[in-house]
C-alpha atoms as an extended CHARMM CRD file, in Angstrom:
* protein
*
       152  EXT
         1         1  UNK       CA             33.2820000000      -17.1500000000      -12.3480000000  PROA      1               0.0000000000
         2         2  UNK       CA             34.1620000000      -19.2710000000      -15.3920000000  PROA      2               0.0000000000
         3         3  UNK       CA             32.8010000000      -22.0290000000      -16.1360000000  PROA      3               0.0000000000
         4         4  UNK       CA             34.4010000000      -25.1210000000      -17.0180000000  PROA      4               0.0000000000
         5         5  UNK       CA             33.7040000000      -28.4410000000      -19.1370000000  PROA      5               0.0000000000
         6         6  UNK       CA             32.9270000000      -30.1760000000      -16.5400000000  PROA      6               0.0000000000
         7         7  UNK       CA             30.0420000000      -27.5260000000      -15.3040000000  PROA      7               0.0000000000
         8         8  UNK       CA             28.5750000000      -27.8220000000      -18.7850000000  PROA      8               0.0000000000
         9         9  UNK       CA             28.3070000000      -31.5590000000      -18.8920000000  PROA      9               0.0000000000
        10        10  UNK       CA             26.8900000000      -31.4150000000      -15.6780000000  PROA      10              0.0000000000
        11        11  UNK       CA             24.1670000000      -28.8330000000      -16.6450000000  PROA      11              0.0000000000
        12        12  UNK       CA             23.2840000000      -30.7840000000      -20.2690000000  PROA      12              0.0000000000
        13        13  UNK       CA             22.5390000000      -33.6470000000      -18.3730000000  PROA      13              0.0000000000
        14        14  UNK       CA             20.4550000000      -31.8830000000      -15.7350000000  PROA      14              0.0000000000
        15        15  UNK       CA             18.4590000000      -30.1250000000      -18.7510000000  PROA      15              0.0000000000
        16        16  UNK       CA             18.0780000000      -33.8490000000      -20.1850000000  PROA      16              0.0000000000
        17        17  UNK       CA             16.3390000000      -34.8930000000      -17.0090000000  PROA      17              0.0000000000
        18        18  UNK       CA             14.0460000000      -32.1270000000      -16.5110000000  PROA      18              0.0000000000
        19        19  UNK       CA             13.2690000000      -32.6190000000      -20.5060000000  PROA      19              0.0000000000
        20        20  UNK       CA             12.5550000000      -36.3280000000      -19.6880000000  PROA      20              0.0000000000
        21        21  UNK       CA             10.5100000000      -35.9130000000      -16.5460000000  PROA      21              0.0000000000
        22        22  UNK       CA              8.0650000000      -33.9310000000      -19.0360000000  PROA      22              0.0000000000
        23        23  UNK       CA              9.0320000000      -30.1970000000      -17.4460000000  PROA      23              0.0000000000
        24        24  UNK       CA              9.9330000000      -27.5420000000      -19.6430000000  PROA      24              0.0000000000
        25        25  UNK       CA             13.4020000000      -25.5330000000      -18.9980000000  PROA      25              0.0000000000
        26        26  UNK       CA             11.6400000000      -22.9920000000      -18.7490000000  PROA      26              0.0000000000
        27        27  UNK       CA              9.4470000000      -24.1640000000      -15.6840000000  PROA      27              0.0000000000
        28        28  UNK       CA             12.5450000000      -25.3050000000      -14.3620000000  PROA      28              0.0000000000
        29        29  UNK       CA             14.3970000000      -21.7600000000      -14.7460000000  PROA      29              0.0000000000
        30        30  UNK       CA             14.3760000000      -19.5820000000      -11.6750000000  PROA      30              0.0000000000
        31        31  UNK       CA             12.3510000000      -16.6500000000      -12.8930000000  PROA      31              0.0000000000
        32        32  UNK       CA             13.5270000000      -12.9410000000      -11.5330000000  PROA      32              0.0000000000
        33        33  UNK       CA             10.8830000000      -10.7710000000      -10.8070000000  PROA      33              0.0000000000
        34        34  UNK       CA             11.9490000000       -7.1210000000      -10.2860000000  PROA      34              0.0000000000
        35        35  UNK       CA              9.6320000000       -4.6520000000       -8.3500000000  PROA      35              0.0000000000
        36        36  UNK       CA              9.9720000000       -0.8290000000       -9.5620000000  PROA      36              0.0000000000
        37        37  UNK       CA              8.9150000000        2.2650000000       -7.7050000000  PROA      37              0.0000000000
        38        38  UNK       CA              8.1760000000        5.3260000000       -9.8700000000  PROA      38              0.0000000000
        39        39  UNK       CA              7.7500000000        8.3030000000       -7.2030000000  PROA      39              0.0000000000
        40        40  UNK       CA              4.0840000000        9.8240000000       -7.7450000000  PROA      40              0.0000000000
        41        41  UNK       CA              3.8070000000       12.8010000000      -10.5130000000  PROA      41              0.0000000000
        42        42  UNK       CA              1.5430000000       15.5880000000      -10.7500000000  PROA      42              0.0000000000
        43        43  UNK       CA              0.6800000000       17.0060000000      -14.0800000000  PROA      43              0.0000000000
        44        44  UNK       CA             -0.8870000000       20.3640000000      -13.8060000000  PROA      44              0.0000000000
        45        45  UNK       CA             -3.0580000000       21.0420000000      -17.2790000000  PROA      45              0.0000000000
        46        46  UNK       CA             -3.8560000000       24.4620000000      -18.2790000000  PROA      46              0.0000000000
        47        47  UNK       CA             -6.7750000000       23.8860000000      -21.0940000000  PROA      47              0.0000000000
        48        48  UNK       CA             -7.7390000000       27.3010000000      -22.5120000000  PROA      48              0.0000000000
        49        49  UNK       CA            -10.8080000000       27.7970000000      -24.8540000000  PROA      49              0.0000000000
        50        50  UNK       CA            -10.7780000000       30.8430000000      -27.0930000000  PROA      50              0.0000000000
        51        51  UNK       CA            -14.3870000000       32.3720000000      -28.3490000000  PROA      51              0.0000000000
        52        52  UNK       CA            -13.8400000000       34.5250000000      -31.0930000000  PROA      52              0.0000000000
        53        53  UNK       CA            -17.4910000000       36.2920000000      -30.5480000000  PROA      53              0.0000000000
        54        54  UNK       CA            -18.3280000000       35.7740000000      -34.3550000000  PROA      54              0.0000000000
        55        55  UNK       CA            -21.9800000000       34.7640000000      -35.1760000000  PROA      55              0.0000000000
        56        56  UNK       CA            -21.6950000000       33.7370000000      -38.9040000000  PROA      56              0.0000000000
        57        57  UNK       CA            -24.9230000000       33.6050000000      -40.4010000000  PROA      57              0.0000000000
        58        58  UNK       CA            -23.8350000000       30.7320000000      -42.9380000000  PROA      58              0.0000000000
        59        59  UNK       CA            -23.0830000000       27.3830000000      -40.6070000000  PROA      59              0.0000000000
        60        60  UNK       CA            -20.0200000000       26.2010000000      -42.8970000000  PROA      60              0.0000000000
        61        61  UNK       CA            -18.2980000000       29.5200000000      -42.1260000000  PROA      61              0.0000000000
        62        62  UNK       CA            -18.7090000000       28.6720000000      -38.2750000000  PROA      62              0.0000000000
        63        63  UNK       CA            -15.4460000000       28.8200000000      -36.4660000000  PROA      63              0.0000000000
        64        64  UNK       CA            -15.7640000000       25.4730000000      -34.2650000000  PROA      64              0.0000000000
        65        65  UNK       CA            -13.5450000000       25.2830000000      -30.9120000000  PROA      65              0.0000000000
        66        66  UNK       CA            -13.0570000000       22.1020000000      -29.0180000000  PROA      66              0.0000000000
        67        67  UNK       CA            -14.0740000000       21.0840000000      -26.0580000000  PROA      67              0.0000000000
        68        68  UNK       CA            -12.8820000000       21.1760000000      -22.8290000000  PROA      68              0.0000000000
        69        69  UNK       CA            -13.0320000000       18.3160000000      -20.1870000000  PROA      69              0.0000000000
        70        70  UNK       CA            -16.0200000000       18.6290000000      -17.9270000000  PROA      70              0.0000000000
        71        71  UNK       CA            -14.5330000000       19.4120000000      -14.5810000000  PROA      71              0.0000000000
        72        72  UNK       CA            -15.4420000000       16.6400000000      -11.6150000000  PROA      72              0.0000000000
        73        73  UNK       CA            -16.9220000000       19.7290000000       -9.7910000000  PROA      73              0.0000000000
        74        74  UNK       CA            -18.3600000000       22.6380000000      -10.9970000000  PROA      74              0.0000000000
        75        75  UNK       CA            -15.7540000000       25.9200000000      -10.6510000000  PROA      75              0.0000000000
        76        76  UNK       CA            -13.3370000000       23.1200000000       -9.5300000000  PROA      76              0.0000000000
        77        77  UNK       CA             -9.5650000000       22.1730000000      -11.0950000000  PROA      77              0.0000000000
        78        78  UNK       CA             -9.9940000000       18.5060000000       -9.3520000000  PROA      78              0.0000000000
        79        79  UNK       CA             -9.4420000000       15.9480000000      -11.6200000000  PROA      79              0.0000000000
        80        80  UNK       CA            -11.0280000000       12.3160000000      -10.7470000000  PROA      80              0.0000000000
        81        81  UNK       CA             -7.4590000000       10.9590000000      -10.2690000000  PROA      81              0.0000000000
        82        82  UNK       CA             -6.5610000000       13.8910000000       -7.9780000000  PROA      82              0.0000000000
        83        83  UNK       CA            -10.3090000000       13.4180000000       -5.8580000000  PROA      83              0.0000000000
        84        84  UNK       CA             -9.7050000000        9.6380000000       -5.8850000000  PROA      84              0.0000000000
        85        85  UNK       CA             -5.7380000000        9.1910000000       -5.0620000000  PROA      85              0.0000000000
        86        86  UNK       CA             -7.0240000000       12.1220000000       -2.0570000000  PROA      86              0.0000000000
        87        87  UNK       CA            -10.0970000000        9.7360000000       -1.0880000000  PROA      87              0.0000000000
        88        88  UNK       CA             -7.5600000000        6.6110000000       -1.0460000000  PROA      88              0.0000000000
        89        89  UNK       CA             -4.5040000000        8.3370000000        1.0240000000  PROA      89              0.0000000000
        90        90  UNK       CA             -7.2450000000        9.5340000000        3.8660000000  PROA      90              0.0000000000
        91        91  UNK       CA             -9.5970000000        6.0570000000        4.3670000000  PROA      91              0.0000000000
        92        92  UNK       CA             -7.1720000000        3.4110000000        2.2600000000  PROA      92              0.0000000000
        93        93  UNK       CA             -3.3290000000        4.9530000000        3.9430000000  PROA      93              0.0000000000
        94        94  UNK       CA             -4.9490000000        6.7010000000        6.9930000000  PROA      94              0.0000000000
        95        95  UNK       CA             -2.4160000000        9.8450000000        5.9930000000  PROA      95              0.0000000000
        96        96  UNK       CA             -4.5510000000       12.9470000000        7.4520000000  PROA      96              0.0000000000
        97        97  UNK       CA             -5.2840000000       16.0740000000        5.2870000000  PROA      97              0.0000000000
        98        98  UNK       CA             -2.6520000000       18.2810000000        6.6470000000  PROA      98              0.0000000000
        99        99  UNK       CA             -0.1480000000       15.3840000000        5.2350000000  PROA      99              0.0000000000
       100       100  UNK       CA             -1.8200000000       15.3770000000        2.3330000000  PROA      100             0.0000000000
       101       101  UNK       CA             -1.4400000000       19.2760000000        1.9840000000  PROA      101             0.0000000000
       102       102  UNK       CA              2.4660000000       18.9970000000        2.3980000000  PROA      102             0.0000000000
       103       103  UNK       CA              2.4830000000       16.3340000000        0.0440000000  PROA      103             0.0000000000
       104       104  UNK       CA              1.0680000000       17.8940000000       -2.4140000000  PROA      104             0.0000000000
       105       105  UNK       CA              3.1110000000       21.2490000000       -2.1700000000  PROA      105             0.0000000000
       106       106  UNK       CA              6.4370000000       19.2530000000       -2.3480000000  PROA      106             0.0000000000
       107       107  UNK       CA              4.9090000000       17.8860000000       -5.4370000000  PROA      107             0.0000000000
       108       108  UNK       CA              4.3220000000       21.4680000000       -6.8220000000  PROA      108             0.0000000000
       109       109  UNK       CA              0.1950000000       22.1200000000       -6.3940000000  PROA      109             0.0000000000
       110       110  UNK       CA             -0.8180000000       24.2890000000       -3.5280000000  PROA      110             0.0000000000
       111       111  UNK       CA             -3.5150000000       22.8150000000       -2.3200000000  PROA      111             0.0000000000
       112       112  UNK       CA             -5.3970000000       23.6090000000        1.0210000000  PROA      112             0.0000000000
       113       113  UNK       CA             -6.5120000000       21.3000000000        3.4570000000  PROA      113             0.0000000000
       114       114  UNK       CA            -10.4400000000       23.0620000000        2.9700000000  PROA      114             0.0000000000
       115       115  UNK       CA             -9.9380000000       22.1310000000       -0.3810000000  PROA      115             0.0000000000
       116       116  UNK       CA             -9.4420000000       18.2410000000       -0.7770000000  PROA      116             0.0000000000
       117       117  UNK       CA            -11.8600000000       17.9240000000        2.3590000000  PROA      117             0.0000000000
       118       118  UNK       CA            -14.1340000000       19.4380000000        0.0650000000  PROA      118             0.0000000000
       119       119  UNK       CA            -13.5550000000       17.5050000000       -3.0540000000  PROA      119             0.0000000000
       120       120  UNK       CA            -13.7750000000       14.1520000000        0.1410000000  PROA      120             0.0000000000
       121       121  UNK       CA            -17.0280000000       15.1510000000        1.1210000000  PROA      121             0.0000000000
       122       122  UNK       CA            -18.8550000000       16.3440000000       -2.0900000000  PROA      122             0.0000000000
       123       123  UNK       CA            -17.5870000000       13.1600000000       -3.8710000000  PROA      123             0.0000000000
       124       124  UNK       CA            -19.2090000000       11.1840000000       -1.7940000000  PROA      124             0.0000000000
       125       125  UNK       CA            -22.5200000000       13.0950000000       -1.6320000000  PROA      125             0.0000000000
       126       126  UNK       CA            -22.3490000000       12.7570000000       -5.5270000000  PROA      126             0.0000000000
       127       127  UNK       CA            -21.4520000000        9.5800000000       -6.2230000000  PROA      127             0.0000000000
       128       128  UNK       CA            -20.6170000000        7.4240000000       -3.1500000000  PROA      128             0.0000000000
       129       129  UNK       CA            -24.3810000000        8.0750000000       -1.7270000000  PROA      129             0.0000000000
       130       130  UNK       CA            -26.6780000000        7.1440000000       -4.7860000000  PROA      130             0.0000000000
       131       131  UNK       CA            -24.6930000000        3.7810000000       -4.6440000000  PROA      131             0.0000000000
       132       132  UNK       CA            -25.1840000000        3.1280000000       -0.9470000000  PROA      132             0.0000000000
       133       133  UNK       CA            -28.9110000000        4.2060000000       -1.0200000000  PROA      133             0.0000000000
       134       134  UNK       CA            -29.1160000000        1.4120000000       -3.8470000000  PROA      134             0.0000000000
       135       135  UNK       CA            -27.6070000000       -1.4750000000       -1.7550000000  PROA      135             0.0000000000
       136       136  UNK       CA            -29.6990000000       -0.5460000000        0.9730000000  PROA      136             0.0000000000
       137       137  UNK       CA            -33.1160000000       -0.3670000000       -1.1080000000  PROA      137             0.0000000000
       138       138  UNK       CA            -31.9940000000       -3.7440000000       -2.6020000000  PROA      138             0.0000000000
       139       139  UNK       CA            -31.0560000000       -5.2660000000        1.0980000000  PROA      139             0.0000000000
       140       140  UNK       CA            -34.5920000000       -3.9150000000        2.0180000000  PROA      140             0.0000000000
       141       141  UNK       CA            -36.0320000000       -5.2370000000       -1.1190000000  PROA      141             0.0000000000
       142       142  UNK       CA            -34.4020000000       -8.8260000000        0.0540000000  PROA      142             0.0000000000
       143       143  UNK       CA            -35.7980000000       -8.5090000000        3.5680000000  PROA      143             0.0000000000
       144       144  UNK       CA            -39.5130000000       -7.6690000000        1.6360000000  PROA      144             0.0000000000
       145       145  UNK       CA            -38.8590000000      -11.3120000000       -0.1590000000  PROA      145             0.0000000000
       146       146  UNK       CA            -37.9930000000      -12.6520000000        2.5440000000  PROA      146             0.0000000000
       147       147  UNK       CA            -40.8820000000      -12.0280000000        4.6990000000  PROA      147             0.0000000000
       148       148  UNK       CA            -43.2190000000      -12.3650000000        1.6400000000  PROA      148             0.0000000000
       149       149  UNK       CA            -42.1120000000      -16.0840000000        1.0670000000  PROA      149             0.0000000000
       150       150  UNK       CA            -42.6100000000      -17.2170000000        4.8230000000  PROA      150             0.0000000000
       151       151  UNK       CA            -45.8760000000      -15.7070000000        5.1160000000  PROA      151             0.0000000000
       152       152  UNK       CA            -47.0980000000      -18.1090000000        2.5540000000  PROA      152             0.0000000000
């Protein structure tokens, strides 16, 4: 649709009154917000550590390797964003583990059910449990205060 003269007269004197009642165009301006899905991705990392076996008496002839990442569990290939996008599908989405399993395998990891109920429940006895034990010694440490103060 082309515009005309008269279309542009009649927006330059619309601008001029939003200008004079103290808004900006660009308050005025419709603004288009666009909402993107990217589909979910899983990266499978292979990091390999070589150990030549050499014990070098002099320590600037040392061969030095780098270091791997520290696995979430021990003997495990679970990554914290694997454990943690498994932990929010099950209690967050409600999708059960047998879901989860096909999801995965479309996506390219074969990963067993035993497996990320596994990483579920050992994540939580490692890290989710330490932080519940402290809100409930602090709630009981409240309680304590509580009591203490109205017994004086």
């Amino acid at each position: 649709m082309a515009s005309t003269t008269e279309d542009l007269v009649l927006w330059e004197q619309r601008i001029k009154e939003i200008t004079k009642s103290g808004m900006s165009v660009s308050e005025w301006c419709k603004k288009n917000e666009i909402s993107k899905y990217v589909p979910a991705k899983l990266i499978i990392k292979d990091y390999v550590q070589y150990d030549c076996g050499l014990n070098y008496t002099n320590p600037y002839d040392s061969i030095y390797s780098a270091t791997v990442p520290a696995p979430v569990f021990t003997y495990s290939f679970a990554s914290p964003s694997i454990v943690s996008w498994a932990m929010y599908q099950k209690y967050m989405m409600s999708v059960h583990l047998y879901r989860q399993e096909k999801d995965f395998k479309r996506m390219g990891a074969e990963l067993k059910r035993y497996m990320i109920a596994n990483w579920i429940i050992r994540s939580s006895e490692y890290w989710l449990k330490p932080i519940l034990m402290l809100i409930q010694v602090t709630k009981r440490l409240k309680e304590l205060h509580v009591a203490f103060v109205s017994a004086i």
